[in-house]
């Protein structure tokens, strides 16, 4: 963690902020507080003819495991844009977001939140990017039995194929406009 304020450059010191010790700026008039370290990942659940799009990781973490396409959001990118980009980059497939269908919360040194999207297949045949992934394709549950599918991905495949509801869908016409926001609702 940084030892200096990201706003003004003054030293940070640990102090009680709302009952939790946090690093905060020591400069008079600066209100910067380091709230913690977080990362947000997104994953795609693209189903075509009862088969789920999977990619095999060519790099750590997870090298050699089959997973659903996904990645981490960029600082100035909406999450639904991130997942469309990741599917195209990793697997060469075009897909559109239908809904948010699962969330994983993983508190640790860098608190990770992972958002899984049900996506509609639009077009393209799976082709690995050759960097992050070395294989890609649509696979049935039966085919997956003989594959090295990551545990979390097995859970997500179950969500993709057996989910009970439609999940949260993008609100493309909210009653109040929020430029630059991605809004999802039931």
mmCIF file of C-alpha atoms in Angstrom:
data_model
loop_
_atom_site.group_PDB
_atom_site.id
_atom_site.type_symbol
_atom_site.label_atom_id
_atom_site.label_comp_id
_atom_site.label_asym_id
_atom_site.label_seq_id
_atom_site.Cartn_x
_atom_site.Cartn_y
_atom_site.Cartn_z
ATOM 1 C CA UNK A 1 0.000 0.000 0.000
ATOM 2 C CA UNK A 2 1.098 3.548 -0.602
ATOM 3 C CA UNK A 3 2.575 5.651 2.186
ATOM 4 C CA UNK A 4 1.712 8.983 0.606
ATOM 5 C CA UNK A 5 -1.574 10.654 -0.261
ATOM 6 C CA UNK A 6 -2.751 10.103 -3.830
ATOM 7 C CA UNK A 7 -4.420 13.525 -3.729
ATOM 8 C CA UNK A 8 -1.789 15.872 -2.278
ATOM 9 C CA UNK A 9 1.356 13.799 -1.671
ATOM 10 C CA UNK A 10 1.457 14.263 2.130
ATOM 11 C CA UNK A 11 2.298 11.263 4.342
ATOM 12 C CA UNK A 12 -0.480 8.855 5.259
ATOM 13 C CA UNK A 13 -1.017 7.723 8.848
ATOM 14 C CA UNK A 14 -3.252 5.037 10.304
ATOM 15 C CA UNK A 15 -6.289 6.455 12.093
ATOM 16 C CA UNK A 16 -9.743 5.300 13.070
ATOM 17 C CA UNK A 17 -12.233 5.977 10.253
ATOM 18 C CA UNK A 18 -15.761 4.823 11.052
ATOM 19 C CA UNK A 19 -14.464 2.225 13.508
ATOM 20 C CA UNK A 20 -11.843 0.728 11.181
ATOM 21 C CA UNK A 21 -8.101 1.510 11.159
ATOM 22 C CA UNK A 22 -7.317 3.022 7.753
ATOM 23 C CA UNK A 23 -4.483 4.987 6.218
ATOM 24 C CA UNK A 24 -5.536 8.600 5.828
ATOM 25 C CA UNK A 25 -3.875 11.842 4.763
ATOM 26 C CA UNK A 26 -2.150 13.880 7.483
ATOM 27 C CA UNK A 27 -2.370 17.232 5.622
ATOM 28 C CA UNK A 28 -4.669 19.936 6.970
ATOM 29 C CA UNK A 29 -7.777 20.201 4.783
ATOM 30 C CA UNK A 30 -7.141 17.028 2.761
ATOM 31 C CA UNK A 31 -9.753 14.334 3.342
ATOM 32 C CA UNK A 32 -8.146 11.431 1.453
ATOM 33 C CA UNK A 33 -8.713 7.993 2.999
ATOM 34 C CA UNK A 34 -7.357 4.762 1.550
ATOM 35 C CA UNK A 35 -10.477 2.593 1.701
ATOM 36 C CA UNK A 36 -8.743 -0.657 0.730
ATOM 37 C CA UNK A 37 -7.558 -2.686 -2.232
ATOM 38 C CA UNK A 38 -10.190 -4.093 -4.552
ATOM 39 C CA UNK A 39 -10.416 -5.800 -7.915
ATOM 40 C CA UNK A 40 -13.476 -6.529 -10.019
ATOM 41 C CA UNK A 41 -13.498 -9.453 -12.414
ATOM 42 C CA UNK A 42 -16.117 -10.388 -14.971
ATOM 43 C CA UNK A 43 -16.935 -13.699 -16.619
ATOM 44 C CA UNK A 44 -18.983 -14.764 -19.623
ATOM 45 C CA UNK A 45 -21.476 -17.591 -19.751
ATOM 46 C CA UNK A 46 -22.121 -17.975 -23.469
ATOM 47 C CA UNK A 47 -24.350 -20.929 -24.329
ATOM 48 C CA UNK A 48 -24.928 -22.209 -27.874
ATOM 49 C CA UNK A 49 -27.015 -25.350 -28.470
ATOM 50 C CA UNK A 50 -26.705 -26.477 -24.811
ATOM 51 C CA UNK A 51 -22.916 -26.111 -24.936
ATOM 52 C CA UNK A 52 -20.941 -23.540 -22.922
ATOM 53 C CA UNK A 53 -18.023 -21.503 -24.295
ATOM 54 C CA UNK A 54 -14.811 -22.422 -22.452
ATOM 55 C CA UNK A 55 -11.173 -21.452 -22.899
ATOM 56 C CA UNK A 56 -8.041 -23.206 -21.635
ATOM 57 C CA UNK A 57 -5.699 -20.914 -19.717
ATOM 58 C CA UNK A 58 -2.186 -20.664 -21.173
ATOM 59 C CA UNK A 59 -0.857 -18.529 -18.296
ATOM 60 C CA UNK A 60 -0.956 -18.491 -14.532
ATOM 61 C CA UNK A 61 -3.126 -18.268 -12.585
ATOM 62 C CA UNK A 62 -4.914 -21.396 -13.696
ATOM 63 C CA UNK A 63 -2.608 -22.496 -16.510
ATOM 64 C CA UNK A 64 -4.000 -25.672 -18.104
ATOM 65 C CA UNK A 65 -7.480 -25.283 -16.622
ATOM 66 C CA UNK A 66 -10.611 -24.768 -18.692
ATOM 67 C CA UNK A 67 -12.560 -21.693 -17.613
ATOM 68 C CA UNK A 68 -15.215 -19.402 -18.973
ATOM 69 C CA UNK A 69 -13.796 -16.313 -20.748
ATOM 70 C CA UNK A 70 -13.318 -13.303 -18.517
ATOM 71 C CA UNK A 71 -10.962 -10.792 -17.014
ATOM 72 C CA UNK A 72 -10.621 -7.683 -14.916
ATOM 73 C CA UNK A 73 -12.392 -4.435 -15.645
ATOM 74 C CA UNK A 74 -10.410 -1.455 -16.849
ATOM 75 C CA UNK A 75 -10.539 1.784 -14.869
ATOM 76 C CA UNK A 76 -12.696 3.673 -17.401
ATOM 77 C CA UNK A 77 -14.673 0.806 -18.924
ATOM 78 C CA UNK A 78 -18.229 -0.263 -18.109
ATOM 79 C CA UNK A 79 -18.391 -3.881 -16.938
ATOM 80 C CA UNK A 80 -20.689 -4.989 -19.757
ATOM 81 C CA UNK A 81 -18.234 -3.518 -22.271
ATOM 82 C CA UNK A 82 -15.379 -5.343 -20.521
ATOM 83 C CA UNK A 83 -17.008 -8.745 -20.832
ATOM 84 C CA UNK A 84 -17.874 -8.297 -24.515
ATOM 85 C CA UNK A 85 -14.240 -7.308 -25.162
ATOM 86 C CA UNK A 86 -12.837 -10.213 -23.132
ATOM 87 C CA UNK A 87 -14.961 -12.812 -24.977
ATOM 88 C CA UNK A 88 -13.855 -11.397 -28.333
ATOM 89 C CA UNK A 89 -10.176 -11.159 -27.317
ATOM 90 C CA UNK A 90 -9.875 -14.571 -25.661
ATOM 91 C CA UNK A 91 -12.157 -16.677 -27.859
ATOM 92 C CA UNK A 92 -12.887 -14.719 -31.045
ATOM 93 C CA UNK A 93 -16.631 -14.917 -30.371
ATOM 94 C CA UNK A 94 -19.119 -12.054 -30.511
ATOM 95 C CA UNK A 95 -21.662 -12.100 -27.683
ATOM 96 C CA UNK A 96 -24.087 -9.620 -26.138
ATOM 97 C CA UNK A 97 -24.896 -9.245 -22.455
ATOM 98 C CA UNK A 98 -28.303 -10.594 -21.476
ATOM 99 C CA UNK A 99 -28.112 -10.410 -17.694
ATOM 100 C CA UNK A 100 -26.040 -10.634 -14.521
ATOM 101 C CA UNK A 101 -26.568 -14.163 -13.180
ATOM 102 C CA UNK A 102 -23.963 -14.718 -10.454
ATOM 103 C CA UNK A 103 -21.636 -12.831 -8.113
ATOM 104 C CA UNK A 104 -18.658 -14.181 -6.162
ATOM 105 C CA UNK A 105 -17.372 -12.191 -3.195
ATOM 106 C CA UNK A 106 -13.825 -13.135 -2.154
ATOM 107 C CA UNK A 107 -12.424 -10.978 0.697
ATOM 108 C CA UNK A 108 -8.633 -11.206 1.033
ATOM 109 C CA UNK A 109 -5.568 -8.919 0.766
ATOM 110 C CA UNK A 110 -7.083 -7.547 -2.438
ATOM 111 C CA UNK A 111 -10.838 -7.966 -2.046
ATOM 112 C CA UNK A 112 -12.091 -9.538 -5.293
ATOM 113 C CA UNK A 113 -15.626 -9.328 -6.618
ATOM 114 C CA UNK A 114 -16.473 -11.390 -9.699
ATOM 115 C CA UNK A 115 -19.610 -10.748 -11.756
ATOM 116 C CA UNK A 116 -20.842 -13.437 -14.158
ATOM 117 C CA UNK A 117 -22.933 -12.488 -17.178
ATOM 118 C CA UNK A 118 -25.307 -14.661 -19.214
ATOM 119 C CA UNK A 119 -24.519 -13.676 -22.789
ATOM 120 C CA UNK A 120 -26.276 -14.318 -26.070
ATOM 121 C CA UNK A 121 -24.105 -15.846 -28.781
ATOM 122 C CA UNK A 122 -24.012 -13.490 -31.779
ATOM 123 C CA UNK A 123 -21.408 -15.032 -34.079
ATOM 124 C CA UNK A 124 -17.921 -16.296 -34.718
ATOM 125 C CA UNK A 125 -16.238 -19.628 -34.150
ATOM 126 C CA UNK A 126 -14.036 -20.063 -31.066
ATOM 127 C CA UNK A 127 -10.392 -19.279 -31.753
ATOM 128 C CA UNK A 128 -7.921 -18.890 -28.855
ATOM 129 C CA UNK A 129 -5.883 -15.693 -28.672
ATOM 130 C CA UNK A 130 -2.666 -17.734 -28.363
ATOM 131 C CA UNK A 131 -1.466 -15.617 -25.442
ATOM 132 C CA UNK A 132 -3.859 -15.852 -22.495
ATOM 133 C CA UNK A 133 -5.609 -18.967 -23.800
ATOM 134 C CA UNK A 134 -4.399 -21.822 -26.010
ATOM 135 C CA UNK A 135 -7.733 -23.512 -26.797
ATOM 136 C CA UNK A 136 -11.384 -22.472 -27.028
ATOM 137 C CA UNK A 137 -14.674 -24.105 -27.885
ATOM 138 C CA UNK A 138 -18.273 -24.839 -26.970
ATOM 139 C CA UNK A 139 -18.570 -27.930 -24.747
ATOM 140 C CA UNK A 140 -21.394 -30.032 -23.355
ATOM 141 C CA UNK A 141 -21.528 -31.262 -19.751
ATOM 142 C CA UNK A 142 -20.617 -34.728 -21.012
ATOM 143 C CA UNK A 143 -17.543 -33.412 -22.852
ATOM 144 C CA UNK A 144 -16.492 -31.448 -19.763
ATOM 145 C CA UNK A 145 -16.308 -34.655 -17.704
ATOM 146 C CA UNK A 146 -12.991 -35.485 -19.422
ATOM 147 C CA UNK A 147 -11.623 -31.929 -19.266
ATOM 148 C CA UNK A 148 -9.606 -30.174 -16.558
ATOM 149 C CA UNK A 149 -12.391 -27.676 -15.736
ATOM 150 C CA UNK A 150 -11.688 -25.313 -12.819
ATOM 151 C CA UNK A 151 -13.959 -25.776 -9.792
ATOM 152 C CA UNK A 152 -15.402 -22.267 -9.874
ATOM 153 C CA UNK A 153 -16.090 -22.683 -13.592
ATOM 154 C CA UNK A 154 -18.010 -25.911 -12.874
ATOM 155 C CA UNK A 155 -20.234 -23.898 -10.553
ATOM 156 C CA UNK A 156 -20.696 -21.179 -13.202
ATOM 157 C CA UNK A 157 -21.551 -23.771 -15.875
ATOM 158 C CA UNK A 158 -24.258 -25.067 -13.543
ATOM 159 C CA UNK A 159 -25.550 -21.495 -13.199
ATOM 160 C CA UNK A 160 -25.497 -21.065 -16.993
ATOM 161 C CA UNK A 161 -27.376 -24.271 -17.721
ATOM 162 C CA UNK A 162 -29.697 -24.490 -14.696
ATOM 163 C CA UNK A 163 -30.365 -20.971 -13.450
ATOM 164 C CA UNK A 164 -33.818 -20.382 -12.039
ATOM 165 C CA UNK A 165 -34.493 -16.809 -13.098
ATOM 166 C CA UNK A 166 -33.451 -14.314 -15.686
ATOM 167 C CA UNK A 167 -31.061 -12.373 -13.424
ATOM 168 C CA UNK A 168 -30.425 -8.650 -13.586
ATOM 169 C CA UNK A 169 -30.712 -7.065 -17.038
ATOM 170 C CA UNK A 170 -29.170 -3.830 -18.241
ATOM 171 C CA UNK A 171 -31.571 -0.906 -17.845
ATOM 172 C CA UNK A 172 -31.101 0.734 -21.241
ATOM 173 C CA UNK A 173 -33.810 3.341 -20.646
ATOM 174 C CA UNK A 174 -33.764 4.332 -16.948
ATOM 175 C CA UNK A 175 -36.313 6.830 -15.671
ATOM 176 C CA UNK A 176 -33.388 9.121 -14.790
ATOM 177 C CA UNK A 177 -30.322 9.305 -17.059
ATOM 178 C CA UNK A 178 -26.926 8.611 -15.467
ATOM 179 C CA UNK A 179 -24.328 9.216 -18.171
ATOM 180 C CA UNK A 180 -21.322 6.965 -17.785
ATOM 181 C CA UNK A 181 -23.092 4.463 -15.513
ATOM 182 C CA UNK A 182 -23.982 0.853 -16.177
ATOM 183 C CA UNK A 183 -27.337 0.110 -14.541
ATOM 184 C CA UNK A 184 -28.782 -3.380 -14.055
ATOM 185 C CA UNK A 185 -32.158 -4.283 -12.562
ATOM 186 C CA UNK A 186 -34.732 -7.038 -12.260
#
